[in-house]
Protein backbone atom coordinates (compact mmCIF):
# COMPACT_ATOMS: atom_id res chain seq x y z
CA UNK A 1 0.00 0.00 0.00
CA UNK A 2 0.89 3.60 -0.59
CA UNK A 3 0.49 5.21 2.82
CA UNK A 4 0.51 8.83 1.66
CA UNK A 5 -3.25 9.35 2.00
CA UNK A 6 -3.84 6.71 4.67
CA UNK A 7 -4.10 7.23 8.44
CA UNK A 8 -1.78 4.29 9.13
CA UNK A 9 -2.40 0.55 9.46
CA UNK A 10 -4.42 0.32 12.69
CA UNK A 11 -8.18 0.86 12.53
CA UNK A 12 -9.40 4.15 14.00
CA UNK A 13 -12.61 6.12 14.11
CA UNK A 14 -13.95 7.10 10.68
CA UNK A 15 -13.20 10.80 11.20
CA UNK A 16 -9.46 10.03 11.49
CA UNK A 17 -9.31 8.84 7.87
CA UNK A 18 -8.91 5.59 5.94
CA UNK A 19 -6.69 2.92 7.52
CA UNK A 20 -5.32 -0.30 6.05
CA UNK A 21 -7.01 -2.48 8.65
CA UNK A 22 -10.32 -0.65 8.34
CA UNK A 23 -10.33 -0.81 4.53
CA UNK A 24 -9.38 -4.50 4.43
CA UNK A 25 -11.98 -5.50 7.01
CA UNK A 26 -14.67 -3.61 5.11
CA UNK A 27 -13.71 -5.21 1.77
CA UNK A 28 -13.40 -8.73 3.20
CA UNK A 29 -16.70 -8.43 5.07
CA UNK A 30 -18.41 -7.69 1.75
CA UNK A 31 -16.86 -10.54 -0.25
CA UNK A 32 -17.16 -13.06 2.60
CA UNK A 33 -20.72 -11.93 3.43
CA UNK A 34 -19.99 -11.81 7.17
CA UNK A 35 -18.15 -9.49 9.60
CA UNK A 36 -14.38 -9.97 9.31
CA UNK A 37 -11.63 -9.00 11.75
CA UNK A 38 -8.02 -9.17 10.55
CA UNK A 39 -4.79 -9.62 12.50
CA UNK A 40 -1.80 -7.84 10.97
CA UNK A 41 1.88 -8.64 11.20
CA UNK A 42 3.02 -5.02 11.59
CA UNK A 43 1.54 -1.62 12.37
CA UNK A 44 2.73 1.21 10.17
CA UNK A 45 2.25 4.90 10.93
CA UNK A 46 0.30 7.41 8.87
CA UNK A 47 2.16 8.20 5.65
CA UNK A 48 4.33 5.06 5.79
CA UNK A 49 4.19 2.59 2.88
CA UNK A 50 4.39 -1.22 2.74
CA UNK A 51 5.59 -3.51 -0.01
CA UNK A 52 5.11 -6.56 2.19
CA UNK A 53 2.38 -6.75 4.83
CA UNK A 54 0.69 -9.92 6.07
CA UNK A 55 -2.76 -10.19 7.62
CA UNK A 56 -4.72 -13.24 8.81
CA UNK A 57 -8.47 -13.67 9.24
CA UNK A 58 -11.03 -16.43 9.72
CA UNK A 59 -14.19 -16.86 7.66
CA UNK A 60 -16.95 -19.37 7.05
CA UNK A 61 -17.63 -17.72 3.69
CA UNK A 62 -17.64 -19.77 0.49
CA UNK A 63 -15.30 -17.68 -1.69
CA UNK A 64 -12.33 -19.76 -2.93
CA UNK A 65 -9.15 -18.48 -1.29
CA UNK A 66 -7.39 -17.97 -4.64
CA UNK A 67 -10.17 -15.56 -5.73
CA UNK A 68 -9.77 -13.21 -2.76
CA UNK A 69 -7.10 -10.89 -4.25
CA UNK A 70 -9.15 -10.27 -7.40
CA UNK A 71 -12.44 -9.94 -5.49
CA UNK A 72 -11.06 -7.23 -3.17
CA UNK A 73 -10.08 -4.91 -6.03
CA UNK A 74 -13.56 -3.39 -6.38
CA UNK A 75 -13.88 -2.77 -2.64
CA UNK A 76 -10.47 -1.33 -1.69
CA UNK A 77 -9.15 2.21 -2.19
CA UNK A 78 -6.62 2.52 -5.01
CA UNK A 79 -3.81 2.85 -2.44
CA UNK A 80 -4.19 -0.75 -1.21
CA UNK A 81 -3.95 -4.08 -3.06
CA UNK A 82 -4.04 -7.71 -1.97
CA UNK A 83 -1.37 -9.60 -3.91
CA UNK A 84 -1.89 -13.15 -2.62
CA UNK A 85 -4.18 -15.19 -0.37
CA UNK A 86 -3.45 -18.64 1.05
CA UNK A 87 -5.13 -20.93 3.56
CA UNK A 88 -3.34 -21.37 6.89
CA UNK A 89 -3.93 -23.36 10.10
CA UNK A 90 -6.57 -21.89 12.41
CA UNK A 91 -4.08 -21.31 15.21
CA UNK A 92 -1.51 -19.48 13.03
CA UNK A 93 -1.11 -15.82 13.99
CA UNK A 94 1.27 -13.52 12.06
CA UNK A 95 2.85 -11.84 15.07
CA UNK A 96 3.64 -15.18 16.74
CA UNK A 97 5.67 -16.39 13.77
CA UNK A 98 7.88 -13.40 12.92
CA UNK A 99 11.66 -13.75 13.00
CA UNK A 100 12.37 -10.18 11.88
CA UNK A 101 11.48 -7.30 9.58
CA UNK A 102 13.20 -5.11 7.03
CA UNK A 103 12.39 -1.45 6.53
CA UNK A 104 13.91 0.72 3.82
CA UNK A 105 14.18 4.49 4.23
CA UNK A 106 14.74 6.45 1.00
CA UNK A 107 16.44 9.83 0.65
CA UNK A 108 16.90 12.02 -2.42
CA UNK A 109 20.17 13.87 -1.97
CA UNK A 110 20.30 16.63 -4.57
CA UNK A 111 19.95 20.41 -4.31
CA UNK A 112 17.01 20.43 -6.73
CA UNK A 113 13.96 18.37 -5.72
CA UNK A 114 12.57 15.41 -7.67
CA UNK A 115 8.80 15.99 -7.77
CA UNK A 116 8.09 12.63 -9.40
CA UNK A 117 9.32 10.63 -6.40
CA UNK A 118 8.51 13.05 -3.60
CA UNK A 119 5.79 10.79 -2.15
CA UNK A 120 8.41 8.13 -1.46
CA UNK A 121 11.55 9.89 -0.23
CA UNK A 122 12.94 12.60 2.04
CA UNK A 123 14.58 15.40 0.06
CA UNK A 124 17.86 16.39 1.73
CA UNK A 125 19.46 19.28 -0.18
CA UNK A 126 22.94 19.41 1.34
CA UNK A 127 25.50 16.75 0.32
CA UNK A 128 25.67 13.73 2.63
CA UNK A 129 28.84 11.88 3.59
CA UNK A 130 27.74 8.34 2.68
CA UNK A 131 30.77 6.60 4.17
CA UNK A 132 30.24 8.28 7.54
CA UNK A 133 26.60 7.21 7.42
CA UNK A 134 27.69 3.62 6.71
CA UNK A 135 30.04 3.68 9.70
CA UNK A 136 27.20 5.02 11.84
CA UNK A 137 24.93 2.24 10.62
CA UNK A 138 27.52 -0.38 11.57
CA UNK A 139 27.75 1.21 15.03
CA UNK A 140 24.01 0.61 15.49
CA UNK A 141 24.12 -3.09 14.62
CA UNK A 142 23.46 -5.28 17.62
CA UNK A 143 22.17 -2.30 19.57
CA UNK A 144 18.98 -1.99 21.57
CA UNK A 145 17.60 1.46 20.80
CA UNK A 146 14.72 1.32 23.30
CA UNK A 147 14.90 2.17 27.01
CA UNK A 148 12.34 -0.39 28.18
CA UNK A 149 11.19 -3.92 27.43
CA UNK A 150 10.47 -5.42 25.00
CA UNK A 151 14.06 -5.20 23.76
CA UNK A 152 14.40 -4.64 20.00
CA UNK A 153 17.68 -5.63 18.39
CA UNK A 154 19.07 -4.27 15.12
CA UNK A 155 20.61 -7.05 13.04
CA UNK A 156 21.90 -5.08 10.05
CA UNK A 157 22.00 -1.55 8.65
CA UNK A 158 23.04 -1.06 5.03
CA UNK A 159 23.19 1.96 2.73
CA UNK A 160 23.04 1.93 -1.07
CA UNK A 161 23.58 5.15 -3.05
CA UNK A 162 23.09 5.69 -6.77
CA UNK A 163 22.79 9.04 -8.55
CA UNK A 164 21.61 10.86 -5.45
CA UNK A 165 19.10 8.17 -4.44
CA UNK A 166 20.00 6.73 -1.03
CA UNK A 167 18.30 3.67 0.45
CA UNK A 168 18.88 2.84 4.12
CA UNK A 169 17.97 -0.79 4.89
CA UNK A 170 17.35 -1.65 8.54
CA UNK A 171 16.72 -5.23 9.66
CA UNK A 172 15.75 -6.09 13.22
CA UNK A 173 13.69 -8.48 15.29
CA UNK A 174 11.05 -5.77 15.68
CA UNK A 175 10.56 -2.02 15.71
CA UNK A 176 8.78 0.44 17.96
CA UNK A 177 7.08 3.75 17.25
CA UNK A 178 9.24 5.98 14.98
CA UNK A 179 12.26 3.74 15.57
CA UNK A 180 13.41 3.44 11.94
CA UNK A 181 12.61 7.09 11.24
CA UNK A 182 14.75 8.07 14.25
CA UNK A 183 17.59 5.93 12.90
CA UNK A 184 17.29 7.58 9.49
CA UNK A 185 17.32 11.01 11.14
CA UNK A 186 20.45 10.12 13.11
CA UNK A 187 22.26 8.85 9.99
CA UNK A 188 21.40 12.05 8.11
CA UNK A 189 22.76 14.12 11.02
CA UNK A 190 25.98 12.10 10.78
CA UNK A 191 26.07 12.56 7.01
CA UNK A 192 25.70 16.32 7.44
CA UNK A 193 28.41 16.48 10.09
CA UNK A 194 26.01 17.42 12.87
CA UNK A 195 26.81 14.28 14.89
CA UNK A 196 29.86 12.05 14.92
CA UNK A 197 30.02 8.27 14.71
CA UNK A 198 32.04 8.33 17.93
CA UNK A 199 29.04 9.77 19.79
CA UNK A 200 26.69 6.91 18.92
CA UNK A 201 27.56 4.71 21.95
CA UNK A 202 26.89 7.73 24.17
CA UNK A 203 23.54 8.39 22.49
CA UNK A 204 22.50 4.76 22.86
CA UNK A 205 23.62 4.65 26.49
CA UNK A 206 21.39 7.67 27.25
CA UNK A 207 18.33 5.50 26.41
CA UNK A 208 16.49 8.61 25.27
CA UNK A 209 15.32 8.59 21.67
CA UNK A 210 15.02 12.38 21.69
CA UNK A 211 18.80 12.57 21.85
CA UNK A 212 19.10 10.52 18.65
CA UNK A 213 18.08 13.53 16.58
CA UNK A 214 15.31 14.50 14.19
CA UNK A 215 12.61 12.00 13.29
CA UNK A 216 12.73 11.58 9.50
CA UNK A 217 9.50 12.28 7.57
CA UNK A 218 7.07 9.39 7.12
CA UNK A 219 6.96 9.38 3.32
CA UNK A 220 10.47 7.96 2.94
CA UNK A 221 9.71 4.76 4.87
CA UNK A 222 8.62 1.42 3.41
CA UNK A 223 7.95 -1.84 5.22
CA UNK A 224 9.96 -3.95 2.78
CA UNK A 225 9.63 -7.48 4.12
CA UNK A 226 8.54 -9.53 7.13
CA UNK A 227 10.50 -12.72 7.75
CA UNK A 228 8.65 -15.87 8.74
CA UNK A 229 11.67 -18.19 8.52
CA UNK A 230 15.15 -17.76 9.99
CA UNK A 231 16.71 -18.79 6.68
CA UNK A 232 15.11 -15.90 4.80
CA UNK A 233 16.07 -13.48 7.59
CA UNK A 234 19.70 -14.62 7.51
CA UNK A 235 19.83 -14.40 3.70
CA UNK A 236 18.78 -10.74 3.79
CA UNK A 237 21.16 -9.91 6.67
CA UNK A 238 24.05 -11.44 4.73
CA UNK A 239 23.09 -9.49 1.60
CA UNK A 240 22.98 -6.19 3.46
CA UNK A 241 26.30 -6.87 5.20
CA UNK A 242 27.88 -8.01 1.94
CA UNK A 243 28.78 -11.42 3.35
C-alpha atoms as one frame of an Amber mdcrd trajectory, in Angstrom:
protein
   0.000   0.000   0.000   0.888   3.601  -0.591   0.489   5.207   2.818   0.505
   8.832   1.658  -3.245   9.353   2.003  -3.844   6.707   4.672  -4.100   7.229
   8.438  -1.781   4.285   9.128  -2.398   0.555   9.462  -4.415   0.325  12.688
  -8.178   0.861  12.533  -9.400   4.153  13.999 -12.614   6.121  14.114 -13.947
   7.102  10.676 -13.204  10.805  11.200  -9.459  10.031  11.488  -9.312   8.839
   7.870  -8.907   5.586   5.940  -6.686   2.917   7.522  -5.317  -0.304   6.049
  -7.015  -2.479   8.651 -10.322  -0.653   8.335 -10.328  -0.807   4.525  -9.381
  -4.503   4.431 -11.982  -5.504   7.013 -14.672  -3.615   5.109 -13.712  -5.209
   1.772 -13.399  -8.731   3.199 -16.699  -8.425   5.066 -18.408  -7.695   1.748
 -16.858 -10.537  -0.252 -17.156 -13.062   2.600 -20.717 -11.928   3.430 -19.992
 -11.805   7.173 -18.149  -9.491   9.599 -14.381  -9.966   9.311 -11.628  -8.999
  11.746  -8.016  -9.165  10.552  -4.793  -9.616  12.497  -1.797  -7.838  10.971
   1.885  -8.640  11.198   3.017  -5.024  11.588   1.540  -1.619  12.371   2.732
   1.214  10.169   2.248   4.897  10.926   0.296   7.411   8.871   2.158   8.203
   5.655   4.333   5.058   5.785   4.185   2.588   2.877   4.388  -1.218   2.738
   5.592  -3.514  -0.010   5.105  -6.565   2.186   2.376  -6.751   4.829   0.692
  -9.921   6.069  -2.761 -10.193   7.616  -4.720 -13.240   8.813  -8.472 -13.674
   9.237 -11.033 -16.427   9.718 -14.187 -16.859   7.659 -16.954 -19.367   7.046
 -17.630 -17.724   3.687 -17.643 -19.774   0.486 -15.304 -17.678  -1.693 -12.325
 -19.756  -2.928  -9.149 -18.480  -1.287  -7.390 -17.972  -4.637 -10.169 -15.558
  -5.727  -9.773 -13.214  -2.761  -7.104 -10.894  -4.255  -9.145 -10.273  -7.401
 -12.444  -9.938  -5.486 -11.064  -7.228  -3.172 -10.081  -4.912  -6.034 -13.558
  -3.387  -6.384 -13.880  -2.770  -2.638 -10.471  -1.332  -1.691  -9.154   2.211
  -2.189  -6.616   2.520  -5.012  -3.810   2.853  -2.442  -4.185  -0.750  -1.212
  -3.945  -4.079  -3.056  -4.040  -7.706  -1.968  -1.369  -9.602  -3.913  -1.886
 -13.149  -2.618  -4.179 -15.187  -0.365  -3.448 -18.642   1.052  -5.133 -20.931
   3.557  -3.344 -21.365   6.890  -3.930 -23.361  10.101  -6.566 -21.888  12.407
  -4.077 -21.314  15.211  -1.511 -19.479  13.027  -1.112 -15.820  13.987   1.265
 -13.516  12.056   2.854 -11.843  15.074   3.638 -15.175  16.744   5.669 -16.392
  13.767   7.879 -13.401  12.917  11.664 -13.747  12.999  12.369 -10.182  11.878
  11.484  -7.304   9.578  13.204  -5.113   7.029  12.395  -1.451   6.534  13.905
   0.715   3.819  14.176   4.488   4.232  14.741   6.445   1.003  16.439   9.827
   0.649  16.900  12.015  -2.418  20.175  13.870  -1.967  20.297  16.630  -4.571
  19.946  20.407  -4.312  17.005  20.431  -6.734  13.963  18.370  -5.724  12.569
  15.413  -7.667   8.797  15.993  -7.772   8.088  12.628  -9.401   9.316  10.629
  -6.395   8.507  13.051  -3.597   5.786  10.791  -2.151   8.415   8.131  -1.456
  11.553   9.893  -0.230  12.940  12.602   2.037  14.578  15.399   0.064  17.862
  16.389   1.732  19.459  19.276  -0.179  22.940  19.410   1.339  25.500  16.747
   0.324  25.666  13.732   2.630  28.840  11.878   3.592  27.739   8.345   2.682
  30.773   6.604   4.170  30.241   8.282   7.542  26.604   7.209   7.418  27.690
   3.619   6.711  30.037   3.676   9.699  27.198   5.025  11.844  24.926   2.241
  10.623  27.520  -0.376  11.573  27.752   1.210  15.028  24.013   0.607  15.494
  24.116  -3.090  14.619  23.463  -5.282  17.621  22.166  -2.303  19.568  18.982
  -1.993  21.571  17.601   1.458  20.800  14.724   1.315  23.296  14.902   2.175
  27.008  12.335  -0.389  28.183  11.189  -3.918  27.429  10.465  -5.419  24.995
  14.059  -5.202  23.765  14.398  -4.639  20.003  17.679  -5.631  18.388  19.073
  -4.267  15.120  20.613  -7.050  13.040  21.896  -5.077  10.053  22.000  -1.547
   8.649  23.038  -1.063   5.033  23.186   1.961   2.731  23.043   1.932  -1.065
  23.580   5.145  -3.052  23.090   5.691  -6.774  22.791   9.036  -8.549  21.609
  10.857  -5.449  19.097   8.174  -4.441  20.000   6.733  -1.033  18.301   3.666
   0.455  18.878   2.835   4.116  17.975  -0.792   4.891  17.345  -1.647   8.539
  16.722  -5.234   9.661  15.746  -6.086  13.218  13.688  -8.482  15.286  11.050
  -5.773  15.685  10.563  -2.020  15.710   8.780   0.441  17.957   7.077   3.746
  17.247   9.236   5.985  14.978  12.263   3.736  15.565  13.410   3.439  11.935
  12.612   7.095  11.236  14.753   8.074  14.249  17.590   5.927  12.903  17.292
   7.584   9.491  17.316  11.014  11.141  20.454  10.117  13.106  22.265   8.846
   9.989  21.400  12.048   8.114  22.756  14.123  11.022  25.983  12.104  10.783
  26.067  12.558   7.010  25.697  16.319   7.436  28.411  16.477  10.090  26.012
  17.419  12.874  26.808  14.283  14.895  29.865  12.055  14.923  30.018   8.274
  14.710  32.039   8.330  17.933  29.037   9.771  19.792  26.686   6.911  18.915
  27.555   4.711  21.951  26.892   7.729  24.173  23.538   8.394  22.486  22.501
   4.762  22.863  23.617   4.654  26.490  21.392   7.667  27.249  18.329   5.501
  26.406  16.492   8.606  25.268  15.322   8.587  21.665  15.018  12.379  21.693
  18.803  12.567  21.848  19.098  10.516  18.653  18.079  13.530  16.582  15.313
  14.497  14.188  12.610  12.001  13.288  12.731  11.579   9.502   9.500  12.278
   7.573   7.074   9.385   7.118   6.960   9.383   3.321  10.473   7.958   2.939
   9.713   4.765   4.867   8.616   1.417   3.405   7.949  -1.839   5.219   9.962
  -3.951   2.779   9.629  -7.485   4.121   8.539  -9.534   7.127  10.502 -12.721
   7.751   8.646 -15.874   8.740  11.671 -18.190   8.517  15.154 -17.757   9.993
  16.711 -18.787   6.675  15.113 -15.897   4.800  16.074 -13.475   7.589  19.695
 -14.617   7.509  19.830 -14.400   3.702  18.783 -10.740   3.794  21.156  -9.912
   6.670  24.049 -11.436   4.726  23.092  -9.494   1.597  22.984  -6.191   3.461
  26.296  -6.868   5.197  27.882  -8.012   1.937  28.777 -11.421   3.348
